[in-house]
Coordinates of C-alpha atoms in Angstrom, one line a residue:
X1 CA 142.0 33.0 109.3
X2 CA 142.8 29.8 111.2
X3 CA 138.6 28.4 110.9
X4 CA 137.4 27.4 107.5
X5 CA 133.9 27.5 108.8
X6 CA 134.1 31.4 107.6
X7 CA 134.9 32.3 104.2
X8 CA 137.3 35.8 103.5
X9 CA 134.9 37.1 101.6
X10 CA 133.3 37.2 104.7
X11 CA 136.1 38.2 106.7
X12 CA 136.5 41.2 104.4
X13 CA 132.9 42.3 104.4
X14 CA 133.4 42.3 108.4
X15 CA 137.2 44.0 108.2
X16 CA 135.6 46.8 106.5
X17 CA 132.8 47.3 108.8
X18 CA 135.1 47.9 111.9
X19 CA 137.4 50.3 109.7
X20 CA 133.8 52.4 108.8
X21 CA 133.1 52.4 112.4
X22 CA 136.4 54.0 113.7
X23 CA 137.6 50.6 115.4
X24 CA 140.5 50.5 113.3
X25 CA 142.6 53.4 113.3
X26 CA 145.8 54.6 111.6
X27 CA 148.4 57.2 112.4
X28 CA 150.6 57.5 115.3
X29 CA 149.3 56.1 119.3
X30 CA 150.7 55.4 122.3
X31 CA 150.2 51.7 123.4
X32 CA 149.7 50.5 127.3
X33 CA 152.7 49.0 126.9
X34 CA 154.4 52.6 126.0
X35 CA 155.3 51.9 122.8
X36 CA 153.9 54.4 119.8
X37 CA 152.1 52.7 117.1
X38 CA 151.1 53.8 113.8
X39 CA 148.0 51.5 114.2
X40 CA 145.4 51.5 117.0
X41 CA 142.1 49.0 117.4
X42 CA 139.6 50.5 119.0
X43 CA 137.1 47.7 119.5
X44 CA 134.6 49.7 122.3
X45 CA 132.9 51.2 119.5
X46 CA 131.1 47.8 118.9
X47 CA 128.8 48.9 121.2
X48 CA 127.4 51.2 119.2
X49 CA 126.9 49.0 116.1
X50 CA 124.6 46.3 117.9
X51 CA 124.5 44.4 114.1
X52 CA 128.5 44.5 114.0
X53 CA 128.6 43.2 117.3
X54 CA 126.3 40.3 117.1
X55 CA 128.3 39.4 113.8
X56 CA 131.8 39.9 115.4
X57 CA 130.7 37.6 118.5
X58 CA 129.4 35.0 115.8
X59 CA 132.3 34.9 113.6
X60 CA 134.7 34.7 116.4
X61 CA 132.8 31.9 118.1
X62 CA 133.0 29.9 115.0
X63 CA 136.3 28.8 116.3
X64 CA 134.5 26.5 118.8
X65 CA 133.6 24.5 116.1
X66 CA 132.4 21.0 117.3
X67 CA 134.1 21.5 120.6
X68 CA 132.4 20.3 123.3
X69 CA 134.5 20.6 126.3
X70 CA 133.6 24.1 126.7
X71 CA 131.6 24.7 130.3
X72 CA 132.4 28.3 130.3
X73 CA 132.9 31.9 128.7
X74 CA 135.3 34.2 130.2
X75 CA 135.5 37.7 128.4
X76 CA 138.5 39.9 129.4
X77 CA 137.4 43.3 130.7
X78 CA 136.1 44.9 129.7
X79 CA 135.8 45.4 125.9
X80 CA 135.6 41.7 125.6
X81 CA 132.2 41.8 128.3
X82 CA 129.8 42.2 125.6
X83 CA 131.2 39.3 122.8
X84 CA 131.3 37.0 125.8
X85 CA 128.0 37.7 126.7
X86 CA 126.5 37.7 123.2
X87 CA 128.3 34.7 122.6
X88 CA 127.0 33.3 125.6
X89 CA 123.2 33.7 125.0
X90 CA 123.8 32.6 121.8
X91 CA 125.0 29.5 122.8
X92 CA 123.6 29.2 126.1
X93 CA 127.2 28.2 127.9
X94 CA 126.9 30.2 131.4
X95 CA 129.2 33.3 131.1
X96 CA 132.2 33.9 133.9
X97 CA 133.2 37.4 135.0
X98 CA 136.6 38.3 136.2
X99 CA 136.5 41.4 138.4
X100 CA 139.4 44.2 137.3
X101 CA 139.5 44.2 141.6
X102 CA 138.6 41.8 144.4
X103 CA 135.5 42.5 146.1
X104 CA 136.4 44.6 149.4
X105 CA 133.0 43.2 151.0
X106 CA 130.9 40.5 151.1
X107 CA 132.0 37.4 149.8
X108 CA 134.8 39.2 148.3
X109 CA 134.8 37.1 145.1
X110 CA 137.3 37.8 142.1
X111 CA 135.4 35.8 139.6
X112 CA 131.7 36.2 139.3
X113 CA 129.4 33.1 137.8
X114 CA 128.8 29.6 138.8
X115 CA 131.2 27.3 138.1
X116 CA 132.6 23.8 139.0
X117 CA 136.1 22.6 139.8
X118 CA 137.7 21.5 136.7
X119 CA 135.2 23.5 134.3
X120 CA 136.7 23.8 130.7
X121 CA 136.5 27.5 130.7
X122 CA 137.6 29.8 127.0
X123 CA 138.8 33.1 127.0
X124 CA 137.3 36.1 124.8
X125 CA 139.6 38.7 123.8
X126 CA 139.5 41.8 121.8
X127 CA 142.9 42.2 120.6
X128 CA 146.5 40.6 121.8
X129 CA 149.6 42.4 121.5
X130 CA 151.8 40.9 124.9
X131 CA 148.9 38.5 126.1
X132 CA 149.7 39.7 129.4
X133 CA 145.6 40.7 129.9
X134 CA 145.0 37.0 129.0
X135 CA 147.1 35.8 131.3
X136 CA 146.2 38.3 134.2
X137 CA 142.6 36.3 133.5
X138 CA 144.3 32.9 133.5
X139 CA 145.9 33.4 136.5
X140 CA 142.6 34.2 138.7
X141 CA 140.7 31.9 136.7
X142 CA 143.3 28.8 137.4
X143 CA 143.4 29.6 141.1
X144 CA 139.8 29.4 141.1
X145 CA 140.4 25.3 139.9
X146 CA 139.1 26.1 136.1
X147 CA 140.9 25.1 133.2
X148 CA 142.3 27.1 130.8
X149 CA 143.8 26.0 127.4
X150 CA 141.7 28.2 124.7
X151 CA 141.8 31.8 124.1
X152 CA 139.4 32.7 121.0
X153 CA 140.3 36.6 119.6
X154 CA 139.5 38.9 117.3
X155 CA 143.2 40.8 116.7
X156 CA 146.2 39.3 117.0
X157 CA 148.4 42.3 116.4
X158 CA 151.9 40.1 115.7
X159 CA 154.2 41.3 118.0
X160 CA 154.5 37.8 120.4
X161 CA 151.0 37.6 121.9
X162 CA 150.7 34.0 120.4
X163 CA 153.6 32.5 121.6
X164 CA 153.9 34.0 124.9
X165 CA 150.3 32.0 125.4
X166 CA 151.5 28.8 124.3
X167 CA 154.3 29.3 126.5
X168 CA 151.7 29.2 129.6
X169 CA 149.7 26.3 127.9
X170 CA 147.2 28.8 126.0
X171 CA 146.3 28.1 122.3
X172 CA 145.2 31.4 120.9
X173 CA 143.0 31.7 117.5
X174 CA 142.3 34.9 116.0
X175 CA 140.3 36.2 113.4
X176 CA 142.7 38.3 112.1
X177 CA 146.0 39.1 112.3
X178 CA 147.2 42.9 111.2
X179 CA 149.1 41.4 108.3
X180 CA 145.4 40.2 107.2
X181 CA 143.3 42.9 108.1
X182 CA 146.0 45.3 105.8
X183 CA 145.8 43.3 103.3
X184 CA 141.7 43.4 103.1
X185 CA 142.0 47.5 104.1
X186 CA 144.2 47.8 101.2
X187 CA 142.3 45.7 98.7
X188 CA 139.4 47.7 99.4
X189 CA 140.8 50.9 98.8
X190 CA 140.8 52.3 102.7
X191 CA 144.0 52.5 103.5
X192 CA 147.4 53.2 101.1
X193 CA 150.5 51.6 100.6
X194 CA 152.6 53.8 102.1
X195 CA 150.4 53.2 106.0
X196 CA 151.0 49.0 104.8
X197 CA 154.5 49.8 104.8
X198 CA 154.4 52.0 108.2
X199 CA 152.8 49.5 110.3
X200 CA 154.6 46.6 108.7
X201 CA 157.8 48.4 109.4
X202 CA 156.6 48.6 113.1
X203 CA 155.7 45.2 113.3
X204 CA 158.6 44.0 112.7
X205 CA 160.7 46.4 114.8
X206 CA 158.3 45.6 117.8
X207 CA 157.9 42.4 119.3
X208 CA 156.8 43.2 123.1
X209 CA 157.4 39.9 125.2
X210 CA 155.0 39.1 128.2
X211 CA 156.2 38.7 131.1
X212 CA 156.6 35.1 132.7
X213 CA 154.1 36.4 135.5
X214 CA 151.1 38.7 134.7
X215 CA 151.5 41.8 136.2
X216 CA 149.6 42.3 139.2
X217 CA 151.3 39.2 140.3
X218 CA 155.4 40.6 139.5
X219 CA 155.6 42.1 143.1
X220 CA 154.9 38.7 145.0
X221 CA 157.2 36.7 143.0
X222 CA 160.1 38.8 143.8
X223 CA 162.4 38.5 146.9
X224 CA 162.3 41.0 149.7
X225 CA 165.8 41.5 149.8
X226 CA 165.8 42.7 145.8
X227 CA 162.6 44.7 146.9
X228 CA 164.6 46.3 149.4
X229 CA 166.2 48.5 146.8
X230 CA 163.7 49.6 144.9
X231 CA 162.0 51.4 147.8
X232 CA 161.8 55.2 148.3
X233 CA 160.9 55.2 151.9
X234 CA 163.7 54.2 154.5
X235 CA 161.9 52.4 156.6
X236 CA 160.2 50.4 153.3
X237 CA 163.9 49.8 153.1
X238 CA 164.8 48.6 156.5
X239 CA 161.4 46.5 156.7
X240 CA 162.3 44.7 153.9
X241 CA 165.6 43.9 154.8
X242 CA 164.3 43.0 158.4
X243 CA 162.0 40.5 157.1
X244 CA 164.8 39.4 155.3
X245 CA 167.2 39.1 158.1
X246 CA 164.9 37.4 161.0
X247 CA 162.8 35.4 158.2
X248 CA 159.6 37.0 159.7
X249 CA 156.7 39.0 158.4
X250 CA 155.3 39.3 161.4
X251 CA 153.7 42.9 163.1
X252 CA 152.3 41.8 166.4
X253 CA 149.0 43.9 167.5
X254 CA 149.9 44.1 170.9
X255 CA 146.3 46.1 171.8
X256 CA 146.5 45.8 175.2
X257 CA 145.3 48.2 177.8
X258 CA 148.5 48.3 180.5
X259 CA 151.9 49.3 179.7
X260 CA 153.6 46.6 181.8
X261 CA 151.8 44.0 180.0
X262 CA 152.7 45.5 176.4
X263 CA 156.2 45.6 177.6
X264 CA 156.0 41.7 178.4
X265 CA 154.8 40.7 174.8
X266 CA 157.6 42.9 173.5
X267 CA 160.3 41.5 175.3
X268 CA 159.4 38.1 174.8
X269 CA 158.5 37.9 171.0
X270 CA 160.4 41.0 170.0
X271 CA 163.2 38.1 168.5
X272 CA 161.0 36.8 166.2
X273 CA 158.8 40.0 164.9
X274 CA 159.5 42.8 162.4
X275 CA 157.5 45.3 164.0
X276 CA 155.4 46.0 167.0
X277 CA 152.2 47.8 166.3
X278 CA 150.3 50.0 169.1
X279 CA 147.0 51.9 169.8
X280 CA 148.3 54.5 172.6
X281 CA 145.2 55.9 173.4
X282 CA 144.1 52.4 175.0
X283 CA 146.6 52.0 177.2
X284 CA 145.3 53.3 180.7
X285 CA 148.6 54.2 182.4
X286 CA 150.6 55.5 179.5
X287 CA 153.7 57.2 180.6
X288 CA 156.8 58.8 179.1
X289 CA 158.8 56.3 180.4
X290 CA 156.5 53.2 179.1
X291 CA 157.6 55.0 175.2
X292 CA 161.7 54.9 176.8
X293 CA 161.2 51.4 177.6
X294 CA 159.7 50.3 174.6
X295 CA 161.7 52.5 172.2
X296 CA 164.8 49.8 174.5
X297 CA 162.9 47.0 173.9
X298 CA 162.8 47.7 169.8
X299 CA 166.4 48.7 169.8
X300 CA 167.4 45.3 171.5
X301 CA 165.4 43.0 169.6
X302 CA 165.9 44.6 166.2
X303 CA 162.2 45.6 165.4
X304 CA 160.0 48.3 164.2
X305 CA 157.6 50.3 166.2
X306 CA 154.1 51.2 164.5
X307 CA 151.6 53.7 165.9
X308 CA 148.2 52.7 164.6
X309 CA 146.7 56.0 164.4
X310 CA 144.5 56.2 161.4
X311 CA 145.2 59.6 160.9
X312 CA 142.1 61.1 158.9
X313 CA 141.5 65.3 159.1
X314 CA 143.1 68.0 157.3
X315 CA 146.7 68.5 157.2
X316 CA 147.1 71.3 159.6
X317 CA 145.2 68.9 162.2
X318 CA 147.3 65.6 161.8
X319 CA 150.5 67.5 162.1
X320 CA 149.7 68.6 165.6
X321 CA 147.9 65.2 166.3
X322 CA 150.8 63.6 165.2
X323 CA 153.8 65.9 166.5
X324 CA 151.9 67.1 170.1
X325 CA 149.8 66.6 172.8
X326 CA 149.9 63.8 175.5
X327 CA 151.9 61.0 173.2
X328 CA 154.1 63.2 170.4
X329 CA 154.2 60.2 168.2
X330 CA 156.2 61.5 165.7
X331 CA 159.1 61.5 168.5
X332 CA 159.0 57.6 168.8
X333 CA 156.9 55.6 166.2
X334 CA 159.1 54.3 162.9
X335 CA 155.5 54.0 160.9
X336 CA 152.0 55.5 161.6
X337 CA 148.8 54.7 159.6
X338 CA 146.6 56.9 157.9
X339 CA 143.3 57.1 156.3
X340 CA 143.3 58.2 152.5
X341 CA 140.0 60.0 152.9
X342 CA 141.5 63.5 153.2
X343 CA 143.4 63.3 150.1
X344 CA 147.3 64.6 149.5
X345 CA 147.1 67.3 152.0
X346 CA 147.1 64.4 154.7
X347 CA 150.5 63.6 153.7
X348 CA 151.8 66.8 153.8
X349 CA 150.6 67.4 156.7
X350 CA 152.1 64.5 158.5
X351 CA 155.5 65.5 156.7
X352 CA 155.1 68.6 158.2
X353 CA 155.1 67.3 161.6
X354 CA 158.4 65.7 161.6
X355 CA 160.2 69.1 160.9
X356 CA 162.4 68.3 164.4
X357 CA 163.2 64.5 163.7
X358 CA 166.2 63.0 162.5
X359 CA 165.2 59.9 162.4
X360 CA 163.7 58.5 159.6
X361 CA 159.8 57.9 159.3
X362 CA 157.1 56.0 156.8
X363 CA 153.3 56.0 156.4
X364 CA 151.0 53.1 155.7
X365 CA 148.3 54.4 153.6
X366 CA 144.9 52.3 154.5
X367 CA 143.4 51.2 151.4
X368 CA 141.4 48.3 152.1
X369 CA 139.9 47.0 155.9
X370 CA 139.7 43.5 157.3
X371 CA 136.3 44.6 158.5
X372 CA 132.8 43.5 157.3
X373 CA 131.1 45.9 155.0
X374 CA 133.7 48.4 154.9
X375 CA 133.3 51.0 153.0
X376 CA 137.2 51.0 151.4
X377 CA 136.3 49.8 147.9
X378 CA 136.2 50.8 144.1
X379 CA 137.7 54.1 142.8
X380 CA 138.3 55.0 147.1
X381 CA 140.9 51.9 147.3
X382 CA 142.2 53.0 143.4
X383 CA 142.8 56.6 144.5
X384 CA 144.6 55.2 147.9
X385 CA 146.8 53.4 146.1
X386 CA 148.0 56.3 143.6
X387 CA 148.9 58.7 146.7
X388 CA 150.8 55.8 148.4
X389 CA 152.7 55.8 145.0
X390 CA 153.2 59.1 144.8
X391 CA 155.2 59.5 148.1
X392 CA 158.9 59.2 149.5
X393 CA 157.0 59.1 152.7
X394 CA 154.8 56.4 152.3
X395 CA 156.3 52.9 153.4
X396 CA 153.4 51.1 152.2
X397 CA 149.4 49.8 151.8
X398 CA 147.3 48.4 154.4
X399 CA 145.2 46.6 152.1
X400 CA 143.7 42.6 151.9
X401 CA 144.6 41.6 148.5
X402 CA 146.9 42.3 146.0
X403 CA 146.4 46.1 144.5
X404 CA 149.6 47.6 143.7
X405 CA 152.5 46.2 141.6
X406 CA 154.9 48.8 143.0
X407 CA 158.1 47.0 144.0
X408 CA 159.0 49.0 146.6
X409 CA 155.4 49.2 149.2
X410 CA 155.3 46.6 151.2
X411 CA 151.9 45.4 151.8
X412 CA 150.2 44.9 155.1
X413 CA 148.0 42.7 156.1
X414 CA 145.7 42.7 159.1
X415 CA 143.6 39.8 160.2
X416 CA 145.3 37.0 160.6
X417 CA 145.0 33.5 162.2
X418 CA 145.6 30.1 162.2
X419 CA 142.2 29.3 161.6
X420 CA 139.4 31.6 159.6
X421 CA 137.3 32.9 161.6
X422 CA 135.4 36.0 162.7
X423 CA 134.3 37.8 165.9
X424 CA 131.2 39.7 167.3
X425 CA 132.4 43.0 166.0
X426 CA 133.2 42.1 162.0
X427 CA 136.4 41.3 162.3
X428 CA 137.3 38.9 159.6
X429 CA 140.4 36.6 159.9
X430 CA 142.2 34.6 157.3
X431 CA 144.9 32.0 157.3
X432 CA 148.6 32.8 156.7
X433 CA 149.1 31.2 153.5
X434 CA 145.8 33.2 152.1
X435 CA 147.0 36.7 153.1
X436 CA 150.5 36.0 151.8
X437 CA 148.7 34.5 148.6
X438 CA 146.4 37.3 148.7
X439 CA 149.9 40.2 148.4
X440 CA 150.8 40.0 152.2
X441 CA 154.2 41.0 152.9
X442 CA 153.8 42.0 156.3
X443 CA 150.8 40.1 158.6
X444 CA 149.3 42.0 161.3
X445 CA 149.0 38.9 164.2
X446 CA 147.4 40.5 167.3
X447 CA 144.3 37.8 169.8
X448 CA 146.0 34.6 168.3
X449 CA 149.3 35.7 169.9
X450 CA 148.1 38.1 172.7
X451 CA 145.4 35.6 173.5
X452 CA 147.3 32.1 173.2
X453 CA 148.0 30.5 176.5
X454 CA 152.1 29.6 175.4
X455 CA 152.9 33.6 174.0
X456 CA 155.9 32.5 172.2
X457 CA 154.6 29.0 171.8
X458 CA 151.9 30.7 169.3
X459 CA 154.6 33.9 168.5
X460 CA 157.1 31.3 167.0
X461 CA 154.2 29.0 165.2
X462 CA 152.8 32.1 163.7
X463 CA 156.3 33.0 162.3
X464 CA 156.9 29.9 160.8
X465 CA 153.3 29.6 158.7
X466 CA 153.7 33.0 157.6
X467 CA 157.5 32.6 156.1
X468 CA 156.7 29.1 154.8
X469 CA 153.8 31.4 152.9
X470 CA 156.1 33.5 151.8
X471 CA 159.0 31.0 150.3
X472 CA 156.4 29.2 148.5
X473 CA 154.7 32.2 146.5
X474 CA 158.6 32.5 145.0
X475 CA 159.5 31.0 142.1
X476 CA 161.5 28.1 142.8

């Protein structure tokens, strides 16, 4: 115990309690981080116990001692949620609340609470193996301008939690450590030697290193040419490697309503973009030859067509939509978008439609849209994201923040200009440096290019933003 404000007889009494309540268990688990463990800490039952609770949160704020830097509580979630908050009505220091997801709406905000720049803010924890859950919290919290030194916990299971913190500037103090809490289980006659020497032996087998960049953040500090090969999709591939190559991320929206005008924009910023991306049913004098001319146009400049579709019936229906009628995308589109509302069967059904081309396809699988008040949020955006995992087809996620660690998605951005804005319609625009901070890999650029007076004038700016973005979210 690293506060003398607590006595072990205390400590014990308190040890004991969580063992009676099930929130220490022994025998053999499986751990998030895959290992098995012959001890598990179960800490959700608290909730339950209302008295242990309010004496856990107590106890464990004890460690605050006569600080008093400390302008805000943060609780990881979500065990940690209710010590925080006891803690903070006991103490009356305003509680901080760090969402598991950005907000797909509103203000989107990933930490809930007031709060000031430069706010001393301490973290709550239930139990630390890695620390990589702490410093997943960190991370939001520093962007946010609060500092973060302290982490106050009730477990510190020994296996290089603690010094992976202090490598990021965190001082962790537990309550216990497992060595301690055996020690008091044993001494009281609830556990045997023979589990001591189990989970000791595990301990020190097991050490499980964080990572030097939480997890949901791994994916954006890794180069797209590395990315390139851990992709199941072709194209996922070859847009990686194109991004690469012509040091743009940029899929220019070129929504306009005549072919000739389309084939302009193509021509004259096809150099410096990765992908084109279309809406064919706007365009008033389609032709089979405008889809010849632009398929030339891609070939030339080395670029990517994408059919915006938003497929979003059943299976059967999206083949055909996709493989016939007046535009048979699936004959010329690299990529096409789809809604994840129908579930798997949308997938297979667009696979199914490609039965008679060769040439390599991917899906983007809308997750998240850049329009006000959409409805793409919660478990919806979750459950996108695990069928765009789940698939050689899928290229990647049309999303607006980071959702997925998966290495080998790319991530697609739409909204973007120079300056935020909106217009009449709820369109939301960002900047380039926040999409690529927000998971961007590839920006969708449509009005501020399509729009601008000097096309390649704004084409070439565009690209230059969005790449400088990109180079500075590396690790240097």
């Amino acid at each position: 115990m690293e506060n003398s404000n607590v006595t072990d007889a205390e400590l014990k009494e308190l040890a004991i309690s969580l063992y009676e309540i099930d929130a220490l268990k022994f025998g053999e688990f499986v751990m998030k981080v895959g290992l098995k463990s012959p001890v598990y800490f179960d800490l959700r039952v608290i909730i339950s116990h209302p008295n242990i609770m309010i004496r856990l949160a107590r106890t464990l704020w004890a460690f605050a001692g006569e600080c008093t830097d400390i302008a805000q509580i943060c609780g990881v979630p979500y065990t940690a949620l209710p010590l925080a908050t006891l803690i903070s009505a006991d103490t009356d220091i305003p509680m901080l609340i760090k969402r598991k997801e950005a907000k797909a709406y509103g203000t989107k905000k990933q930490i809930e609470g007031s709060f000031k720049q430069g706010d001393q803010c301490v973290i709550i924890e239930d139990v630390v193996t890695s620390g990589s859950s702490i410093l997943e919290t960190v991370s939001v919290l520093r962007k946010e301008g609060l500092k973060v030194t302290k982490a106050f916990v009730v477990i510190d299971r020994e296996q290089g939690g603690k010094k992976n913190l202090e490598s990021h500037g965190i001082k962790m103090k537990s309550l216990y450590t497992v060595t301690q809490l055996l020690a008091y289980l044993l001494e009281a006659n609830k556990i045997t030697l023979k589990t001591v020497k189990a989970v000791t032996d595990y301990l020190l087998k097991y050490q499980v290193p964080a990572s030097a960049v939480p997890a949901s953040e791994k994916r954006l500090k890794i180069t797209f040419h590395v990315r390139a090969s851990k992709s199941k999709n072709v194209i996922a591939t070859k847009l990686f490697n194109l991004m690469e190559a012509k040091q743009s991320t940029i899929c220019l929206a070129a929504d306009l309503t005549k072919a000739d005008a389309i084939l302009e924009l193509a021509d004259l910023a096809g150099p410096h973009i990765v992908m084109l991306k279309t809406h064919v049913d706007i365009i008033e004098d389609f032709t089979d030859d405008f889809i010849k001319r632009l398929k030339q146009l891609a070939e030339k400049h080395n670029f990517l067509l994408m059919e915006d579709r938003k497929f979003a019936d059943i299976g059967n229906t999206v083949a055909l939509q996709y493989q016939k009628g007046l535009y048979k995308i699936a004959e010329w589109a690299d990529v096409v978008t789809v809604h994840a509302i129908a579930g798997q069967s949308i997938i297979d059904g667009l696979k199914s439609g490609l039965q008679n081309i060769n040439e390599p396809r991917g899906f983007f699988v809308l997750a998240e849209m850049s329009s006000k008040e959409a409805l793409t949020t919660g478990e919806y955006i979750q459950s996108a994201v695990s069928m765009a995992q789940n698939s050689d087809m899928v290229a990647g996620i049309v999303c607006q923040s980071n959702i997925f660690m998966n290495l080998g998605l790319v991530q697609l951005t739409p909204g973007v200009k120079l300056s935020k804005s909106s217009d009449d319609l709820g369109q939301q625009y960002n900047t380039p440096e926040a999409v690529v901070n927000a998971g961007a890999d590839l920006a969708v650029v449509g009005r501020g290019i399509t729009e601008a007076q000097d096309k390649l004038a704004a084409t070439l700016e565009y690209k230059k933003e969005l790449w400088a973005a990109y180079l500075k979210r590396l690790p240097n």
